[in-house]
Coordinates of C-alpha atoms (C1' of nucleotides) in Angstrom, one line a residue:
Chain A
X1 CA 107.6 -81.6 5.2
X2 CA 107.2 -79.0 7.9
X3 CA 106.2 -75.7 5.0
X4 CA 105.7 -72.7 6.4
X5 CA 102.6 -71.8 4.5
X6 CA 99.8 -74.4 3.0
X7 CA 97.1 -74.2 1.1
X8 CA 94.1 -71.8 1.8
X9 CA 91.4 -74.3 2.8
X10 CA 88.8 -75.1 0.1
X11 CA 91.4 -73.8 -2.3
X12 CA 92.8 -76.3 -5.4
X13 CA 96.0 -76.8 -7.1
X14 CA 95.4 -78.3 -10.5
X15 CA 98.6 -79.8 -11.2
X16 CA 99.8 -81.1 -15.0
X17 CA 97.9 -84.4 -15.3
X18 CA 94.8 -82.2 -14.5
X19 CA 95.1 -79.3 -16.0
X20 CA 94.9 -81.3 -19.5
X21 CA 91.6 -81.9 -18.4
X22 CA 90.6 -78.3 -17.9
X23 CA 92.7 -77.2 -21.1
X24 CA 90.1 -79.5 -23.4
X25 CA 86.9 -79.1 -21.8
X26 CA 87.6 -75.2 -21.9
X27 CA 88.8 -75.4 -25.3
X28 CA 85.4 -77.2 -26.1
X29 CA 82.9 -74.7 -24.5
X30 CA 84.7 -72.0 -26.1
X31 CA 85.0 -72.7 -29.6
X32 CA 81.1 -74.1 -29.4
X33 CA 79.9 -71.0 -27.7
X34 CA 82.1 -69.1 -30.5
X35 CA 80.3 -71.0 -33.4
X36 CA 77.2 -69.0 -32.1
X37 CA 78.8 -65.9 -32.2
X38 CA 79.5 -65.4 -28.6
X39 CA 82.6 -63.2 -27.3
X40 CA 84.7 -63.4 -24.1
X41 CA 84.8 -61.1 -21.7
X42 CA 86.7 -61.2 -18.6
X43 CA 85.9 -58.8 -15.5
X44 CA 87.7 -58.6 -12.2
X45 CA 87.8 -60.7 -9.1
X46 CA 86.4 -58.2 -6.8
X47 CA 84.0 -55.7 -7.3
X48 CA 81.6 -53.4 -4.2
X49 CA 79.8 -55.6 -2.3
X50 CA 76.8 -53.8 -3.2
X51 CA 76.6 -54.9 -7.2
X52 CA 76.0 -58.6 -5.3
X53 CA 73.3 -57.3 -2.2
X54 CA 71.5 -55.8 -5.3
X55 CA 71.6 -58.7 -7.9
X56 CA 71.6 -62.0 -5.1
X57 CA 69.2 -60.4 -3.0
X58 CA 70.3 -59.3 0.1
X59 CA 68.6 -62.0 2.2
X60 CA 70.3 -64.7 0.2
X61 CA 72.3 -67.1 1.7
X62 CA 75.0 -66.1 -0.8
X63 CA 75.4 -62.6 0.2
X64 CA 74.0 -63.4 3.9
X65 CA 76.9 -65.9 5.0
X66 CA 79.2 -67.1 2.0
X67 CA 80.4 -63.9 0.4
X68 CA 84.2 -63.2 0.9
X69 CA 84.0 -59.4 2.0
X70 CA 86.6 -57.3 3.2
X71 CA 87.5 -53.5 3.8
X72 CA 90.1 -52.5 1.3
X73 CA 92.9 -50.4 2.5
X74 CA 90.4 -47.0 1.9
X75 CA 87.8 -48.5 4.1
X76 CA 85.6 -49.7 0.9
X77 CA 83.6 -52.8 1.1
X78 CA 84.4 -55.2 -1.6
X79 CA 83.8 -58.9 -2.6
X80 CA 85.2 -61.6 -4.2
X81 CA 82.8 -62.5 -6.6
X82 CA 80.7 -65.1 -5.7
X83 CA 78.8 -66.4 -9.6
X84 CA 79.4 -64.5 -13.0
X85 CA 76.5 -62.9 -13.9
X86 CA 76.7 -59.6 -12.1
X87 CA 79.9 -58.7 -12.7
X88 CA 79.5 -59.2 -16.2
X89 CA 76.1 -57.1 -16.5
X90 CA 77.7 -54.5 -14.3
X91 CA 80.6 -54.2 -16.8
X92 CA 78.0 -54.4 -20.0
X93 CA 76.7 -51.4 -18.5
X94 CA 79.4 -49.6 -17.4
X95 CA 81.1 -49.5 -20.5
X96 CA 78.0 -48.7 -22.5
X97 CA 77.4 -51.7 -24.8
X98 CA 74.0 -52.2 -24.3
X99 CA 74.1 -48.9 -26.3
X100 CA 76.0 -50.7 -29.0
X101 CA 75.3 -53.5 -31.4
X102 CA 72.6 -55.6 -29.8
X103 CA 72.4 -58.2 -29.2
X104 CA 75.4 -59.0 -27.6
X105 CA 76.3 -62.7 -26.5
X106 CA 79.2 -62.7 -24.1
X107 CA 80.5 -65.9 -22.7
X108 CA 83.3 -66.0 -19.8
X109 CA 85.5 -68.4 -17.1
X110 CA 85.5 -67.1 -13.7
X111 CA 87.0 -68.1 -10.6
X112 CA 84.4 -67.2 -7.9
X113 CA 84.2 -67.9 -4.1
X114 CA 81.5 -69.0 -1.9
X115 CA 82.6 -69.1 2.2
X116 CA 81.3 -72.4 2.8
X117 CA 82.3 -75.9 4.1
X118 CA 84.9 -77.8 1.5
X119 CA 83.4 -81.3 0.0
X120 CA 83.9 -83.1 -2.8
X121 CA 83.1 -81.3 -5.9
X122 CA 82.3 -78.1 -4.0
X123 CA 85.6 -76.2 -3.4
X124 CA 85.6 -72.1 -1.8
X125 CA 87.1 -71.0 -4.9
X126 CA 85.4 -72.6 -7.9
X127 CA 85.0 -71.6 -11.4
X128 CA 81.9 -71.0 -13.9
X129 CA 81.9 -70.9 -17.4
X130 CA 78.7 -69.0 -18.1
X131 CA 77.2 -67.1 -21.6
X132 CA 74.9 -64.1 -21.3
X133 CA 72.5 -62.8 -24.4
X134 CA 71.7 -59.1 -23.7
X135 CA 69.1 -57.4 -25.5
X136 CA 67.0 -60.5 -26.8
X137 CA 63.5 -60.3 -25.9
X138 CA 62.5 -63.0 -28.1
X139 CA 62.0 -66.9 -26.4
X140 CA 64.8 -67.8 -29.2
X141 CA 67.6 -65.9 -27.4
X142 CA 66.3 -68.9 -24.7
X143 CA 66.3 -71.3 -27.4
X144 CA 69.8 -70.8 -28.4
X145 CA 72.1 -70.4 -25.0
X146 CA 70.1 -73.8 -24.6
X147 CA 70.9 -75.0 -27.3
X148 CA 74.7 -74.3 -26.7
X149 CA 74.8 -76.0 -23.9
X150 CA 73.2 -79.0 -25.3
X151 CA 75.9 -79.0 -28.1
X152 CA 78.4 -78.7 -25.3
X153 CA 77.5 -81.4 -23.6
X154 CA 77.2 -83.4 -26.5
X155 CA 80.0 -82.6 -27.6
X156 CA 81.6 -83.9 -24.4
X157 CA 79.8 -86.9 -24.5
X158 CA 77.8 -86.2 -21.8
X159 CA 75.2 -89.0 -21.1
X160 CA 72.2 -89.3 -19.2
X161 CA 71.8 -86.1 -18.9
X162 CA 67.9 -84.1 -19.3
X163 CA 66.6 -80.7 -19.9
X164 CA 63.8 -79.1 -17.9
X165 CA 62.6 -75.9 -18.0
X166 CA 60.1 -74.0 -16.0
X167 CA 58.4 -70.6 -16.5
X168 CA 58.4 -68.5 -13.0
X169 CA 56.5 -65.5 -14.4
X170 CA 57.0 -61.5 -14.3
X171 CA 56.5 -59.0 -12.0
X172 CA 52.7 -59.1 -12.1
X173 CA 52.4 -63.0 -12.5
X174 CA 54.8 -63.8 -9.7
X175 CA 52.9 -61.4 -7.3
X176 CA 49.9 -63.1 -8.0
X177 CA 50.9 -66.6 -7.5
X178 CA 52.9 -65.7 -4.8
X179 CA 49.7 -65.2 -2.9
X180 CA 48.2 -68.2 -3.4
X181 CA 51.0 -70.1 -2.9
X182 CA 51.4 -68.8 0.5
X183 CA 47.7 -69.3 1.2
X184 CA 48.4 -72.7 0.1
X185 CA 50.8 -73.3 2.6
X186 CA 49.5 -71.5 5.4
X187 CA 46.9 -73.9 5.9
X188 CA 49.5 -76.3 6.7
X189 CA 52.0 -73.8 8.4
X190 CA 52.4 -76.2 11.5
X191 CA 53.3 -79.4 9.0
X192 CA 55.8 -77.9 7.5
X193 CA 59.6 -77.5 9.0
X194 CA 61.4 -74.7 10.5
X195 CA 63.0 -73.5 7.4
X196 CA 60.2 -73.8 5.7
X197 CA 58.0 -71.8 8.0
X198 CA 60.6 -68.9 7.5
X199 CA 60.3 -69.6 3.4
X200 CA 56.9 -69.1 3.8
X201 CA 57.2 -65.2 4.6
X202 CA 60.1 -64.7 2.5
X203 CA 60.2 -66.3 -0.5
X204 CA 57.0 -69.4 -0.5
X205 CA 58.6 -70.5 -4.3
X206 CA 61.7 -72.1 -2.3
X207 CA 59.6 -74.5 -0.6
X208 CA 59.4 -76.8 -3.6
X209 CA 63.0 -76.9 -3.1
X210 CA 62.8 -78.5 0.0
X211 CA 63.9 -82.2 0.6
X212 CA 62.2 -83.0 3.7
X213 CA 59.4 -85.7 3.1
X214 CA 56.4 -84.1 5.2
X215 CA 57.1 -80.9 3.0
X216 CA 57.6 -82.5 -0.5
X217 CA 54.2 -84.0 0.1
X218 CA 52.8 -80.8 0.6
X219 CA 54.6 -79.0 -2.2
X220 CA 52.4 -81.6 -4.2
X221 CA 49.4 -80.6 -3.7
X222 CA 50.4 -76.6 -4.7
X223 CA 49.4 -74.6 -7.4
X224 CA 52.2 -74.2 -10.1
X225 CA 53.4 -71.5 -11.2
X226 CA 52.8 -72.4 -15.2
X227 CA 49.1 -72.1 -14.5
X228 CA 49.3 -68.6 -13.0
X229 CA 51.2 -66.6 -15.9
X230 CA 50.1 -63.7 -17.7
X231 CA 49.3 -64.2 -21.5
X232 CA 53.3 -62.7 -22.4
X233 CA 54.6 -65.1 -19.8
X234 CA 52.4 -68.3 -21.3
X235 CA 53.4 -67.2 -25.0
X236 CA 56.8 -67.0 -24.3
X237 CA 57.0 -70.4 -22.8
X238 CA 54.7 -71.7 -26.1
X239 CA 57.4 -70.1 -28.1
X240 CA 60.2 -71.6 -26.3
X241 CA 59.5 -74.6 -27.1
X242 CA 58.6 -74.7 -30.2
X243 CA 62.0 -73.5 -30.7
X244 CA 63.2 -76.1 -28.7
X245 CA 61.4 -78.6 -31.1
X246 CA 63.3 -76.7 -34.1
X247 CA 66.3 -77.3 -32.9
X248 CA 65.7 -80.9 -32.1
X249 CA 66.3 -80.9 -28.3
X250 CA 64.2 -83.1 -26.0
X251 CA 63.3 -81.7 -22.9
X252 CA 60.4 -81.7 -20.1
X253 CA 58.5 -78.9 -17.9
X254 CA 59.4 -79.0 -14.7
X255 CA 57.0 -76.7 -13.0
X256 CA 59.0 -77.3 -9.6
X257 CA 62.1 -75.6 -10.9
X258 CA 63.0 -72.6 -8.6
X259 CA 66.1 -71.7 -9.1
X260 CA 68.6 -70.0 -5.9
X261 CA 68.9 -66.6 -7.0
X262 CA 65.0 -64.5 -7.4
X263 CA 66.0 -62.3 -9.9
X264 CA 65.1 -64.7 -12.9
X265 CA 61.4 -63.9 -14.4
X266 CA 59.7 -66.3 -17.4
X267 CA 62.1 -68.9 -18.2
X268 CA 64.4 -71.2 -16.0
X269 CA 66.4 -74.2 -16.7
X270 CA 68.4 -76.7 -15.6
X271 CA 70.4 -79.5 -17.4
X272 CA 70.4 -82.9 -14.7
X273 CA 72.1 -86.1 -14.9
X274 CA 70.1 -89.0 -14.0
X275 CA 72.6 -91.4 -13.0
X276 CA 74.0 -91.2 -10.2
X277 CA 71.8 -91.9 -7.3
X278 CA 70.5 -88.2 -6.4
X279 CA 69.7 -86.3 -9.9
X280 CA 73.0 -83.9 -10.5
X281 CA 72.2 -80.3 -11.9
X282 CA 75.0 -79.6 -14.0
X283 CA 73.9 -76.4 -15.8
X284 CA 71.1 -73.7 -14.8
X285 CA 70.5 -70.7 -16.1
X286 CA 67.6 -68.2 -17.0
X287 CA 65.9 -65.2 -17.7
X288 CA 66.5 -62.1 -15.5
X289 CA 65.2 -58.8 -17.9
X290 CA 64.9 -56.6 -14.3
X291 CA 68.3 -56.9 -13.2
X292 CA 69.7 -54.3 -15.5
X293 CA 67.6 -51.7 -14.3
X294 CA 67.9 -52.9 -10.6
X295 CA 71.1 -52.0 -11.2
X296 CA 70.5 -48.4 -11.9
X297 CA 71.2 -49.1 -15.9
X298 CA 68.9 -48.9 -18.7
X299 CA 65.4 -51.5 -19.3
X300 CA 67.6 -55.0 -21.2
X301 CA 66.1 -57.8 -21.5
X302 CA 69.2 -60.7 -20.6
X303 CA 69.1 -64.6 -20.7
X304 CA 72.1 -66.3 -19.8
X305 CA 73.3 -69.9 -18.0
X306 CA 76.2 -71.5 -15.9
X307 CA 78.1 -74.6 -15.8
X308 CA 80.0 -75.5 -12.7
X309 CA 83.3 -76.6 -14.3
X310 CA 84.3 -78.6 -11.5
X311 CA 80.8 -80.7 -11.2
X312 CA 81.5 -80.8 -15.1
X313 CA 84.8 -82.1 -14.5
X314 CA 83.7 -84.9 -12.1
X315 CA 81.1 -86.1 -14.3
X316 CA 83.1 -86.8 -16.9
X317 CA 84.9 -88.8 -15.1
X318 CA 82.5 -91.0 -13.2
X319 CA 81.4 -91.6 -17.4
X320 CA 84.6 -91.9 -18.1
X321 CA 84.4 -90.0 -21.1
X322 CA 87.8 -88.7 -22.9
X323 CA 89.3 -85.7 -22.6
X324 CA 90.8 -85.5 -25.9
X325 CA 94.0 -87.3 -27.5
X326 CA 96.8 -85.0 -27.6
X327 CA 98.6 -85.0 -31.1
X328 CA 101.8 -82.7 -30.0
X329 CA 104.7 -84.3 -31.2
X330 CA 107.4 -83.8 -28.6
X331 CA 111.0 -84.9 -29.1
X332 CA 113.9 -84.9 -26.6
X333 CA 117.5 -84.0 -27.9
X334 CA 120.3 -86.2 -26.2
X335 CA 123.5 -84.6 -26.3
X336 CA 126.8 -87.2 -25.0
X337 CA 128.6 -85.0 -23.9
X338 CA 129.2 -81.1 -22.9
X339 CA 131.2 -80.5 -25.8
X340 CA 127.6 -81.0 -28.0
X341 CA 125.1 -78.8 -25.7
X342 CA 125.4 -75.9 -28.0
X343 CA 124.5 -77.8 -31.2
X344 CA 121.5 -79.3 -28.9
X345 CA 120.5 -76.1 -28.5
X346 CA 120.2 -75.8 -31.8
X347 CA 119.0 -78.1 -32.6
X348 CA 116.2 -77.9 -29.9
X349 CA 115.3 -74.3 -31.3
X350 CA 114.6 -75.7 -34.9
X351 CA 112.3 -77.9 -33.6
X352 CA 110.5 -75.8 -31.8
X353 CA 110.6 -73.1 -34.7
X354 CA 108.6 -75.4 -37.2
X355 CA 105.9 -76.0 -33.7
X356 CA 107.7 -79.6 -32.6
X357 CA 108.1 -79.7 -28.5
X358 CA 111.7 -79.8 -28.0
X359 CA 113.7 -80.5 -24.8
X360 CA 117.0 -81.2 -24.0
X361 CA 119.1 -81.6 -20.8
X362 CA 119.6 -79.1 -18.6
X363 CA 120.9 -80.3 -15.6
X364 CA 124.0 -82.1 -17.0
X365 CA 123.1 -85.7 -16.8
X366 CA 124.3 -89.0 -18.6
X367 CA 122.6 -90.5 -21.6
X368 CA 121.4 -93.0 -19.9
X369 CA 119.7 -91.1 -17.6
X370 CA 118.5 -88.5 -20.2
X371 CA 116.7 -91.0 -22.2
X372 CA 115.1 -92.4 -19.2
X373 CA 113.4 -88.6 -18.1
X374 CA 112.6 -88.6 -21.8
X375 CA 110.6 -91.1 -21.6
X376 CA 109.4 -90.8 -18.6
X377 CA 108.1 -87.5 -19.8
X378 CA 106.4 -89.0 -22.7
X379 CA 108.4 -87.8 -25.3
X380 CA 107.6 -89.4 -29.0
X381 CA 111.5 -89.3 -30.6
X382 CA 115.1 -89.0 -29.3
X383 CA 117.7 -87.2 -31.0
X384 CA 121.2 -88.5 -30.3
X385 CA 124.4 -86.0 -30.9
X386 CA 127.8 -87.2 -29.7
X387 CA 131.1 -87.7 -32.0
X388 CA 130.0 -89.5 -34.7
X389 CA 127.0 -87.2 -35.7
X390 CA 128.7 -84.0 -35.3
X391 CA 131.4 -85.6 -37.8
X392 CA 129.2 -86.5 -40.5
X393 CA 126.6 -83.2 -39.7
X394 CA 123.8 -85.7 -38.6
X395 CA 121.7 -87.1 -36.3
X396 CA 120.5 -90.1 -35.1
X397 CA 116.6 -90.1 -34.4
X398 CA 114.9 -92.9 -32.3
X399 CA 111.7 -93.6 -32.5
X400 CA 110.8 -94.1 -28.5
X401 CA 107.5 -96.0 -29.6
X402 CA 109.3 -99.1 -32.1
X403 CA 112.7 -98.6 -30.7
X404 CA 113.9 -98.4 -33.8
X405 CA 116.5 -95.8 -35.1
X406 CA 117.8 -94.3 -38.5
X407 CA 120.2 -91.7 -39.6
X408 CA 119.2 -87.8 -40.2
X409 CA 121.1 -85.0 -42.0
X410 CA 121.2 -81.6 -40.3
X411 CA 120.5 -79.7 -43.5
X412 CA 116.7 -78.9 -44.7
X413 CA 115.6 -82.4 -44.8
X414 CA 115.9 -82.4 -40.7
X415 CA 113.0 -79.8 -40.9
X416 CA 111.3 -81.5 -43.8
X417 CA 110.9 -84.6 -41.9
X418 CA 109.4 -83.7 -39.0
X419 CA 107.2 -81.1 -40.6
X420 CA 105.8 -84.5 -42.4
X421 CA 105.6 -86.4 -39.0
X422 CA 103.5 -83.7 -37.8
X423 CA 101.5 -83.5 -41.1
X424 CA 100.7 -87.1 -41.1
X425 CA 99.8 -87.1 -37.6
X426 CA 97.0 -84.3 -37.5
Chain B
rG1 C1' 76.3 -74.7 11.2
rU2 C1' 75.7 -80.4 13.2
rG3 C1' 77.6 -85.4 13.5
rG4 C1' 81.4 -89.2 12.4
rA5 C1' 86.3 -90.8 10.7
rU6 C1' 91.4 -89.6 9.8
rA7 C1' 96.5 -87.1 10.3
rU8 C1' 103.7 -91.3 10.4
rA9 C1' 108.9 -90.3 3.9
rG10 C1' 106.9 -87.3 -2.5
rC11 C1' 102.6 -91.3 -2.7
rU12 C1' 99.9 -95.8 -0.3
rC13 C1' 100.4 -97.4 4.4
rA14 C1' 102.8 -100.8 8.8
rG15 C1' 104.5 -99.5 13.7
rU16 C1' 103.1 -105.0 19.5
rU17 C1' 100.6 -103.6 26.7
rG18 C1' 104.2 -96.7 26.3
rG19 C1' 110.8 -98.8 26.0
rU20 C1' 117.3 -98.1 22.2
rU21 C1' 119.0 -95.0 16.3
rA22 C1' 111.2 -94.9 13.0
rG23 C1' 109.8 -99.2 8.9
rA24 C1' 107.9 -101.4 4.0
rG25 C1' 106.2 -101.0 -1.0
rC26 C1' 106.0 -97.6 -4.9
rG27 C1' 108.3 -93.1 -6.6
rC28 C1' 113.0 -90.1 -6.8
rC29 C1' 118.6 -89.9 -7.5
rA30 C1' 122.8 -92.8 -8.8
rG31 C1' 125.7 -97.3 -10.0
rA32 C1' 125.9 -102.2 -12.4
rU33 C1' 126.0 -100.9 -18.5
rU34 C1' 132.1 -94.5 -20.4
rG35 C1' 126.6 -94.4 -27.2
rU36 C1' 120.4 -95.7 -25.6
rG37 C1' 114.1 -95.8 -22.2
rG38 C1' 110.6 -99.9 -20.4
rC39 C1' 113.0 -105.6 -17.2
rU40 C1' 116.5 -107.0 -13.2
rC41 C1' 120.1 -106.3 -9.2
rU42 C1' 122.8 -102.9 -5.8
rG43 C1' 123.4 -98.4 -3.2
rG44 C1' 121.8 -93.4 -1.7
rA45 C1' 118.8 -89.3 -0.4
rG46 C1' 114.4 -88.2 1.9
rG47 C1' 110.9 -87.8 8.9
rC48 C1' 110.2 -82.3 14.7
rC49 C1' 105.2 -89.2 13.6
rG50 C1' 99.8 -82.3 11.6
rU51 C1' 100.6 -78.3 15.6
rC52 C1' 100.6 -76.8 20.8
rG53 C1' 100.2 -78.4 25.8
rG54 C1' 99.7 -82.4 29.6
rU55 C1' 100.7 -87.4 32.1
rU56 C1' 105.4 -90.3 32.5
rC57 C1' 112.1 -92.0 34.2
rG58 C1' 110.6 -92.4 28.9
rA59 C1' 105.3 -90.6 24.1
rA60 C1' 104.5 -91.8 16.9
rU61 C1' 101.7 -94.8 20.8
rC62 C1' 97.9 -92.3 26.6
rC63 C1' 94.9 -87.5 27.7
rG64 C1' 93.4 -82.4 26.3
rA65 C1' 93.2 -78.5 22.9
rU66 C1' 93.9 -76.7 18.0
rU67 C1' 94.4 -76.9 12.7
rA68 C1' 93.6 -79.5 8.2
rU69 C1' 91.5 -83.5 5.2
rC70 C1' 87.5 -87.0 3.9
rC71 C1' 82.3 -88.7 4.6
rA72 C1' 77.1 -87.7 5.9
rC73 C1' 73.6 -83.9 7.1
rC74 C1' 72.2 -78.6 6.6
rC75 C1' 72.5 -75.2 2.7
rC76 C1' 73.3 -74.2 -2.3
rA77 C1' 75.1 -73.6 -8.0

RNA sequence: GUGGAUAUAGCUCAGUUGGUUAGAGCGCCAGAUUGUGGCUCUGGAGGCCGUCGGUUCGAAUCCGAUUAUCCACCCCA
């Protein structure tokens, strides 16, 4: 096929097959995120460049080289949004409800975009689910998004899979470590590589990210961040988890944990799978109480995390873990003949009145050939209509699964029995 | 951004040293069976051989460029 327009490169079609898949692991983080009182909100696509220099950090990579930005038609800088968090703190602000009832747990599903090269499980436009907790200072606003996600994932059956947290400090702590971490590495300046080198002046913490050998080594011998933290930075990590104990979920302090973006303070996390041969991070999130008033809004402390639906996605299926049974009950109505197609449609639309899937044929084919798309399309009973129904005021129903067949009135035990069917089934 | 592989029907792929009208399996549509799906048989539709250019009497096949996809690296949620 010779089509005159394809895809946008690094863009996805999720066709019906697939999009089942998305429908119940959606379904799943939102009615879990619900349970704990969270609420969705959904902000645009784009929004001024600016909101992402200011909250990514204008020397990120993200806002350096993999932002989408454009001049609108009135010469304005804009950007697709490339993660969730800013654009849902900008519009929390905007709209004044960090003046209102605090605090206030949003939760949300974004499409965002990142300019970078396609692979497997890392697509230009992408989506996040992500939850944000404004205006909790306390390490149990921590405790909880945590502990929604763990539920999530359990929920999902999610195996394998570990939690670590880290504490990166405030203001003052970070500044302090900072320095001897790049003292630390100065002494070995000519060890380490290229990129490395230019970490070391910009931002030393990301060295520990690092996966060449010579510098992992190095990163070893480092001071951590845990033992450089203020008292309110040490206490909240104490607190943390002890919460974490209450609420029963194991997890491990990774003091290597830097996460991407630098506007996190105190705690960081990451949910891993360890099974696949290179540890997977399926979920990070953290604490960022400056970026509110970075933003030009008022002081708010926020916690929040993200989970890349895709990677989730792909997990799930390397486990092969379920993605729900669906217990629709959808029946097709076979009509022999066109002198029946306007009882079919009746019939059809008191079907789908009492919530039964009902189809029929719309393209004028032969029985035979509408019983074979019926099935073909998975559908659980046929209803036959020709002469000898529309005498008597009945239907034959056919049980596609047994094969087997029986005689139905059209009067209210037609409704009655499949309002039982669906009964029994749920 | 670097390197490697690939591109032929809706899908998975054959296609000889360059030689008539481009092939199979699956899928799709229909018939065999004028009131019944899965099995079988028969027929049919569907192709600018990714795109552009070059070599040649002749290109799916050789050469160049370009685009896209996959893998690894780089980077990163």
């Amino acid at each position: 096929m010779n089509l005159i327009s394809k895809r946008i490169r690094g863009m996805q079609d999720i066709l019906p097959g697939e999009s089942e898949k998305w429908e119940y692991i959606e379904n799943v983080l939102k009615e879990k995120a619900k349970l704990f009182g969270f609420k969705i909100i959904r902000t645009p696509v784009l929004e001024h460049t600016n909101l992402f220099e200011r909250s990514s950090g204008e020397t990120s990579d993200i806002v350096e080289k993999e932002m989408y930005t454009f001049l609108d038609k009135g010469s304005r800088s804009v950007s697709l949004r490339p993660e969730g968090t800013a654009g849902v703190l900008r519009a929390v602000l905007e709209n004044g409800l960090q003046g209102g009832n605090l605090p206030l747990k949003l939760m949300y599903i974004s499409s965002c975009y990142r300019y970078e090269k396609p692979q497997s499980g890392r697509l230009r436009e992408f989506f996040q689910f992500g939850l944000e907790v404004f205006g909790g200072k306390s390490a149990l606003a921590d405790a909880e998004i945590i502990c929604v996600a763990r539920s999530i994932f359990d929920d999902l059956g999610i195996k394998n899979l570990e939690l670590e947290i880290n504490a990166v400090g405030c203001k003052e702590c970070k500044g302090v470590y900072n320095k001897a971490i790049r003292n630390y590495f100065t002494a070995y300046e000519e060890e380490l590589c290229g990129v490395c080198r230019d970490r070391l002046n910009r931002n030393p913490m990301r060295i520990f990210d690092c996966k060449n050998e010579k510098c992992k080594s190095i990163s070893k011998g480092a001071p951590v961040v845990i033992e450089y933290l203020c008292k309110d930075c040490a206490t909240h990590l104490e607190n943390l988890k002890e919460y974490l104990e209450v609420f029963n979920i194991k997890h491990k302090v990774n003091p290597y944990i830097v996460r991407g973006l630098d506007y996190y303070n105190k705690t960081v996390f990451e949910f891993i799978i360890n099974n696949s041969q290179s540890p997977l991070t399926i979920c990070g999130g953290g604490r960022y109480d400056n970026l509110s008033k970075e933003l030009g809004g008022s002081d708010m402390c926020c916690v929040g995390f993200g989970i890349g639906m895709e990677r989730l996605l792909m997990i799930m299926q390397d486990q092969n873990l379920s993605f729900g049974s669906k217990d629709d009950i959808y029946v097709y109505v076979v009509s022999l003949g066109e002198a029946y197609k306007n009882k079919s449609i009746e019939i059809s639309q008191r079907l789908r009145n009492i919530g039964i899937i009902a189809q029929q044929d719309i393209v004028g084919r032969n029985l035979k050939s509408q019983v074979k798309y019926a099935d073909k399309s998975g559908c659980n009973y046929c209803i036959f209509l020709g002469s000898q129904e529309m005498e008597n005021n009945v239907v034959k129903v056919k049980d596609m699964a047994s094969g087997s067949e029986f005689t139905l009135g059209l009067g209210d035990d037609f409704e009655k029995y499949f309002v039982g069917l669906k009964n029994t089934k749920l």
